[in-house]
Coordinates of C-alpha atoms and ligand atoms in Angstrom, one line a residue:
M1 CA 127.0 99.1 123.8
A2 CA 124.0 99.7 125.7
P3 CA 121.2 97.1 125.3
D4 CA 118.2 98.0 123.1
P5 CA 115.8 99.6 125.2
F6 CA 112.3 97.9 125.5
R7 CA 109.6 99.0 123.4
C8 CA 105.8 98.9 123.8
G9 CA 102.9 100.5 121.6
L10 CA 99.8 100.4 120.0
V11 CA 99.7 98.7 116.7
A12 CA 96.4 99.0 114.5
L13 CA 95.6 96.6 111.8
G14 CA 93.5 98.7 109.9
G15 CA 92.0 98.3 106.4
H16 CA 88.9 97.6 103.9
T17 CA 86.4 94.9 105.3
N18 CA 87.5 91.2 104.9
V19 CA 91.2 91.9 104.1
G20 CA 92.3 89.5 106.9
K21 CA 93.1 92.0 110.0
S22 CA 91.6 89.8 112.5
T23 CA 93.0 86.5 111.0
L24 CA 96.5 88.7 111.3
L25 CA 95.7 89.6 114.9
N26 CA 95.3 86.0 115.9
R27 CA 98.4 85.0 114.2
L28 CA 100.4 87.6 115.7
V29 CA 99.0 86.8 119.2
G30 CA 99.5 83.0 118.7
R31 CA 95.7 82.2 119.6
K32 CA 92.4 83.0 118.8
V33 CA 91.3 86.5 120.2
S34 CA 88.9 87.8 117.1
I35 CA 86.4 85.9 115.2
V36 CA 86.9 85.4 111.7
T37 CA 84.5 84.5 108.7
P38 CA 84.4 84.7 104.8
L39 CA 82.0 87.3 105.1
P40 CA 82.7 91.1 105.3
Q41 CA 81.9 93.3 108.4
T42 CA 82.5 90.5 110.8
T43 CA 84.2 92.5 113.5
R44 CA 82.1 95.0 115.3
N45 CA 84.3 96.2 117.9
R46 CA 88.1 97.1 119.1
V47 CA 89.6 93.9 120.0
L48 CA 93.3 94.3 121.6
G49 CA 95.6 91.4 121.2
V50 CA 98.9 91.3 123.1
R51 CA 102.2 90.2 121.5
N52 CA 105.0 89.5 124.3
E53 CA 108.4 89.4 123.0
P54 CA 111.7 89.4 125.0
D55 CA 112.4 93.3 124.3
A56 CA 108.9 94.5 123.3
Q57 CA 105.3 94.3 123.8
L58 CA 102.9 94.9 120.9
L59 CA 99.5 95.9 121.6
L60 CA 97.8 95.0 118.4
V61 CA 94.4 96.7 117.6
D62 CA 91.9 94.9 115.4
M63 CA 88.9 96.8 114.4
P64 CA 86.0 96.8 112.1
G65 CA 86.7 97.0 108.5
L66 CA 85.9 100.3 106.5
H67 CA 83.1 99.8 104.1
P68 CA 80.4 102.3 103.0
P69 CA 78.6 103.0 106.0
R70 CA 74.9 102.5 105.3
G71 CA 72.7 102.4 108.5
L72 CA 73.4 103.1 112.1
L73 CA 75.3 100.0 112.6
N74 CA 77.8 100.4 110.0
Q75 CA 78.3 104.0 110.7
Q76 CA 79.0 103.2 114.4
M77 CA 81.7 100.3 113.0
T78 CA 83.4 102.7 110.6
A79 CA 83.5 105.6 113.3
L80 CA 85.0 103.4 115.7
A81 CA 87.6 102.1 113.3
R82 CA 88.8 105.5 112.3
R83 CA 89.1 106.3 116.2
C84 CA 91.4 103.3 116.4
L85 CA 93.4 104.1 113.4
A86 CA 93.8 107.7 114.9
E87 CA 95.1 106.3 118.4
A88 CA 97.9 104.1 117.1
D89 CA 101.5 104.5 117.5
V90 CA 102.1 102.2 114.3
L91 CA 99.5 101.9 111.6
V92 CA 99.6 98.6 109.7
G93 CA 97.5 99.1 106.7
I94 CA 96.3 95.9 105.1
V95 CA 95.2 95.4 101.4
E96 CA 94.5 92.3 99.5
A97 CA 97.0 90.7 97.0
A98 CA 95.4 90.5 93.7
S99 CA 96.6 91.1 90.1
T100 CA 96.2 94.8 90.7
L101 CA 95.0 96.8 93.7
K102 CA 91.5 96.8 94.3
T103 CA 89.7 100.2 94.2
R104 CA 88.6 99.9 98.0
D105 CA 92.0 99.3 98.9
R106 CA 93.3 102.1 97.0
A107 CA 90.7 104.2 98.8
F108 CA 92.0 103.1 102.2
L109 CA 95.7 103.7 101.2
A110 CA 94.5 107.2 100.3
E111 CA 93.2 107.6 103.7
M112 CA 96.3 106.2 105.3
V113 CA 98.3 108.8 103.8
H114 CA 96.7 111.5 106.4
Y115 CA 97.9 109.6 109.5
Q116 CA 101.1 110.8 110.8
M117 CA 102.4 107.9 112.6
P118 CA 104.8 105.2 111.1
K119 CA 103.0 103.3 108.4
V120 CA 103.3 99.7 106.9
V121 CA 101.4 98.5 104.3
A122 CA 100.8 94.5 104.6
I123 CA 99.7 93.1 101.1
N124 CA 97.8 90.2 102.5
K125 CA 96.7 86.8 101.0
I126 CA 99.8 86.2 99.0
D127 CA 99.3 82.6 99.2
R128 CA 96.5 82.9 96.6
T129 CA 98.2 85.2 93.9
R130 CA 100.8 84.8 91.3
R131 CA 104.4 85.8 92.4
S132 CA 104.8 87.8 89.5
S133 CA 102.0 90.3 90.3
L134 CA 103.7 91.1 93.8
L135 CA 106.5 93.5 92.5
P136 CA 103.9 95.5 90.6
L137 CA 101.6 95.7 93.7
A138 CA 104.0 96.5 96.4
E139 CA 105.0 99.5 93.6
Q140 CA 101.5 100.6 93.5
C141 CA 101.2 100.7 97.3
A142 CA 104.3 102.6 97.6
H143 CA 103.1 105.1 95.1
E144 CA 100.1 105.6 97.1
V145 CA 101.6 105.8 100.5
P146 CA 105.3 106.7 99.9
Q147 CA 106.1 106.9 103.6
A148 CA 105.3 103.5 104.2
E149 CA 107.2 100.2 104.4
I150 CA 105.4 97.5 102.1
V151 CA 105.5 94.1 103.2
P152 CA 103.6 91.2 101.4
I153 CA 102.4 88.6 103.6
S154 CA 100.0 85.8 104.2
A155 CA 98.2 86.0 107.5
L156 CA 96.7 82.5 106.8
T157 CA 99.8 80.6 106.3
G158 CA 102.2 82.8 108.3
E159 CA 104.5 83.5 105.4
N160 CA 106.6 86.3 105.7
V161 CA 104.9 87.6 109.1
E162 CA 108.2 87.7 110.7
R163 CA 109.4 90.4 108.5
L164 CA 106.2 92.2 109.2
L165 CA 107.1 92.0 112.8
E166 CA 110.5 93.2 112.4
V167 CA 109.3 96.2 110.5
V168 CA 106.7 96.9 113.2
R169 CA 109.3 96.5 116.0
R170 CA 111.5 99.1 114.8
F171 CA 108.8 101.6 114.8
L172 CA 107.3 101.0 118.3
P173 CA 107.9 103.7 120.7
V174 CA 110.6 103.1 123.5
G175 CA 108.5 102.5 126.5
Q176 CA 107.5 99.8 129.4
A177 CA 104.9 97.1 128.9
L178 CA 101.7 98.2 129.5
M179 CA 99.8 94.8 129.8
P180 CA 100.7 92.3 132.4
R181 CA 103.0 89.4 130.8
G182 CA 100.4 86.8 131.1
E183 CA 97.6 88.5 129.6
Y184 CA 97.2 88.2 125.5
T185 CA 93.9 90.2 125.4
D186 CA 91.4 92.8 126.7
Q187 CA 88.5 90.5 125.8
S188 CA 86.7 89.2 128.8
E189 CA 85.8 85.3 128.7
A190 CA 82.1 86.3 128.4
K191 CA 82.8 88.6 125.2
I192 CA 84.9 86.0 123.8
A193 CA 81.8 83.8 124.2
Q194 CA 79.5 86.2 122.7
E195 CA 81.5 86.7 119.8
I196 CA 82.0 83.0 118.8
I197 CA 78.5 82.4 118.9
R198 CA 78.3 85.4 116.6
E199 CA 81.1 83.8 114.4
K200 CA 78.9 80.5 114.1
I201 CA 75.9 82.3 112.9
F202 CA 77.9 83.8 110.2
F203 CA 78.8 80.5 109.2
S204 CA 75.1 79.1 109.2
V205 CA 73.0 81.6 107.7
R206 CA 73.6 83.4 104.7
E207 CA 72.1 86.8 102.9
E208 CA 71.5 89.6 105.2
I209 CA 70.9 87.9 108.3
P210 CA 74.2 87.8 110.1
F211 CA 74.6 91.6 109.2
S212 CA 71.6 92.4 111.3
T213 CA 71.9 89.8 114.4
A214 CA 73.6 90.6 117.7
V215 CA 74.2 88.2 120.5
R216 CA 73.1 89.1 124.1
L217 CA 74.6 87.4 127.1
D218 CA 72.1 86.4 129.6
E219 CA 74.2 84.0 132.1
F220 CA 77.8 83.4 132.4
T221 CA 78.5 81.8 135.6
L222 CA 81.1 79.1 136.8
E223 CA 79.5 76.3 138.9
G224 CA 82.6 75.7 141.3
E225 CA 81.9 72.3 142.3
R226 CA 81.1 70.7 139.0
R227 CA 83.3 73.0 137.0
L228 CA 80.7 73.8 134.8
L229 CA 80.5 77.2 132.7
R230 CA 76.9 77.9 132.1
I231 CA 76.5 80.3 129.3
G232 CA 72.7 81.7 128.4
A233 CA 72.6 84.0 125.3
T234 CA 70.0 85.5 123.1
I235 CA 70.5 85.7 119.3
V236 CA 68.7 89.0 118.5
V237 CA 67.3 89.3 114.8
E238 CA 65.6 92.1 113.6
R239 CA 62.8 90.4 111.8
E240 CA 60.5 87.6 112.5
S241 CA 61.3 85.8 109.5
H242 CA 65.0 85.8 110.0
K243 CA 64.1 84.0 113.5
G244 CA 62.4 81.2 111.7
I245 CA 65.5 80.6 109.4
L246 CA 68.0 81.0 112.4
I247 CA 66.0 78.3 114.2
G248 CA 65.4 76.0 111.1
A249 CA 63.2 73.0 110.7
D250 CA 62.8 71.2 114.1
G251 CA 65.3 73.5 115.5
L252 CA 68.1 71.9 113.9
R253 CA 70.1 75.0 112.6
L254 CA 70.0 76.7 116.1
K255 CA 71.2 73.5 117.7
R256 CA 74.0 73.1 115.3
I257 CA 75.0 76.9 116.1
G258 CA 74.9 76.1 119.6
Q259 CA 76.9 73.0 119.2
S260 CA 79.7 74.2 117.4
A261 CA 80.0 77.1 119.7
R262 CA 80.0 74.9 122.7
E263 CA 82.8 72.9 121.3
E264 CA 84.7 75.8 120.1
L265 CA 84.4 77.5 123.7
E266 CA 84.9 74.2 125.3
A267 CA 88.5 74.0 123.7
L268 CA 89.2 77.7 124.2
L269 CA 88.5 78.2 127.7
K270 CA 89.2 74.7 128.8
Q271 CA 86.1 74.2 130.4
R272 CA 83.2 72.2 130.5
I273 CA 80.3 74.2 129.1
F274 CA 76.4 74.2 129.1
L275 CA 75.2 76.7 126.6
T276 CA 71.6 77.4 125.9
L277 CA 70.5 79.8 123.0
F278 CA 67.3 81.6 122.6
V279 CA 66.3 83.7 119.4
R280 CA 64.4 86.8 119.9
T281 CA 62.9 89.5 117.4
E282 CA 63.6 93.0 118.4
K283 CA 62.0 94.6 115.4
N284 CA 64.3 96.8 113.3
W285 CA 67.0 97.2 116.1
T286 CA 69.6 98.2 113.7
R287 CA 67.7 101.3 113.3
D288 CA 67.4 102.3 116.9
P289 CA 70.6 104.3 118.1
R290 CA 70.3 102.9 121.9
K291 CA 70.0 99.3 120.7
V292 CA 72.8 99.6 118.3
A293 CA 74.9 100.9 121.0
E294 CA 73.9 98.2 123.4
L295 CA 74.2 95.1 121.2
A296 CA 77.0 96.0 119.2
G297 CA 78.7 98.7 121.2
Ligands
GTP301 N1 93.9 82.9 101.3 C1 93.8 83.7 102.3 N2 92.8 83.9 103.0 C2 92.8 84.8 104.1 C3 94.3 85.4 104.4 N3 93.9 86.2 105.7 C4 92.8 86.1 105.9 N4 92.0 85.3 104.7 C5 90.5 84.9 104.8 O1 89.9 86.1 104.5 C6 88.6 86.3 105.2 C7 88.5 87.4 106.1 O2 89.3 87.2 107.2 P1 89.1 88.0 108.5 O3 90.3 88.0 109.3 O4 87.8 88.0 109.1 O5 89.1 89.7 108.0 P2 88.8 90.9 108.4 O6 89.6 91.9 107.8 O7 89.0 90.7 109.9 O8 87.3 91.3 108.0 P3 86.1 92.3 108.9 O9 86.2 92.1 110.5 O10 84.7 91.6 108.5 O11 86.4 93.6 108.5 C8 88.4 85.0 105.9 O12 88.0 83.8 105.0 C9 89.9 84.3 105.9 O13 90.1 83.0 106.2 C10 95.2 84.9 103.8 O14 96.4 85.3 104.0 N5 95.3 84.1 102.8
MG302 MG1 87.7 91.1 111.6

């Protein structure tokens, strides 16, 4: 019998915002390539993660979650997500486990029906639901997307993720690896640094601030002899009042953001890092198409 042919393809991880797309990407790649926070609208870009297997290469595409696109930034995010969905070879639609399917997840499943590629529905976060609700949920998903395979998983604990992989592998097109074996993402280290800083902002301020904040990288230089990576970044906010909140009393909040970003980046990039953060108001930048493209494109 001939050996199985090598398979390679784009696997989109799509769904409503906050369902666990980035968590699943990181689990499938085996390291952190995309930031994760408890808040919705965290991912703003397309993030490619690579999973290499003996006879397959999965090019996993994380993307912004779908949500009501109020405002330019949100419109840009959801338009990008739909482009990522359309280009996929295999579409993994993620919904949240709950006692019954959430309306927003049902809306996403209804959208999935229109895509022609092979489809899988991953019911995520099963670690926090009653097992008895899983079968009815799976039936609901199968009813919404009759062509899809349904796989309940926990991206957080890894439960049943192997089963999801089995299903996805079967759907991958036959073809050679498209990324070099050693590479696990298309994100540059500079981009990862920018994103980790943004992640720490999501964890340290509430209300609307994280959603209208962006990070601009000013410096990213490796000082060879001392093996020190010098990173300078500007946190861009859209209101002067946000600036004060981000900096905090005696600059304490900004200091904490910088410290936790630096610690994580040192571990991730295996590098000593000197990180400097500034905060700058660019009034109403989320309403300026040029700035939205520059800061969140
Ligand atoms: N209990 C549980 N929580 C999960 C699981 N997967 C993700 N989460 C949590 O759900 C929240 C959102 O996860 P993300 O991976 O950022 O979700 P996302 O779909 O990428 O979100 P956006 O990028 O904002 O659209 C985080 O707090 C995760 O820790 C899971 O399997 N179980
Ligand atoms: Mg995400």
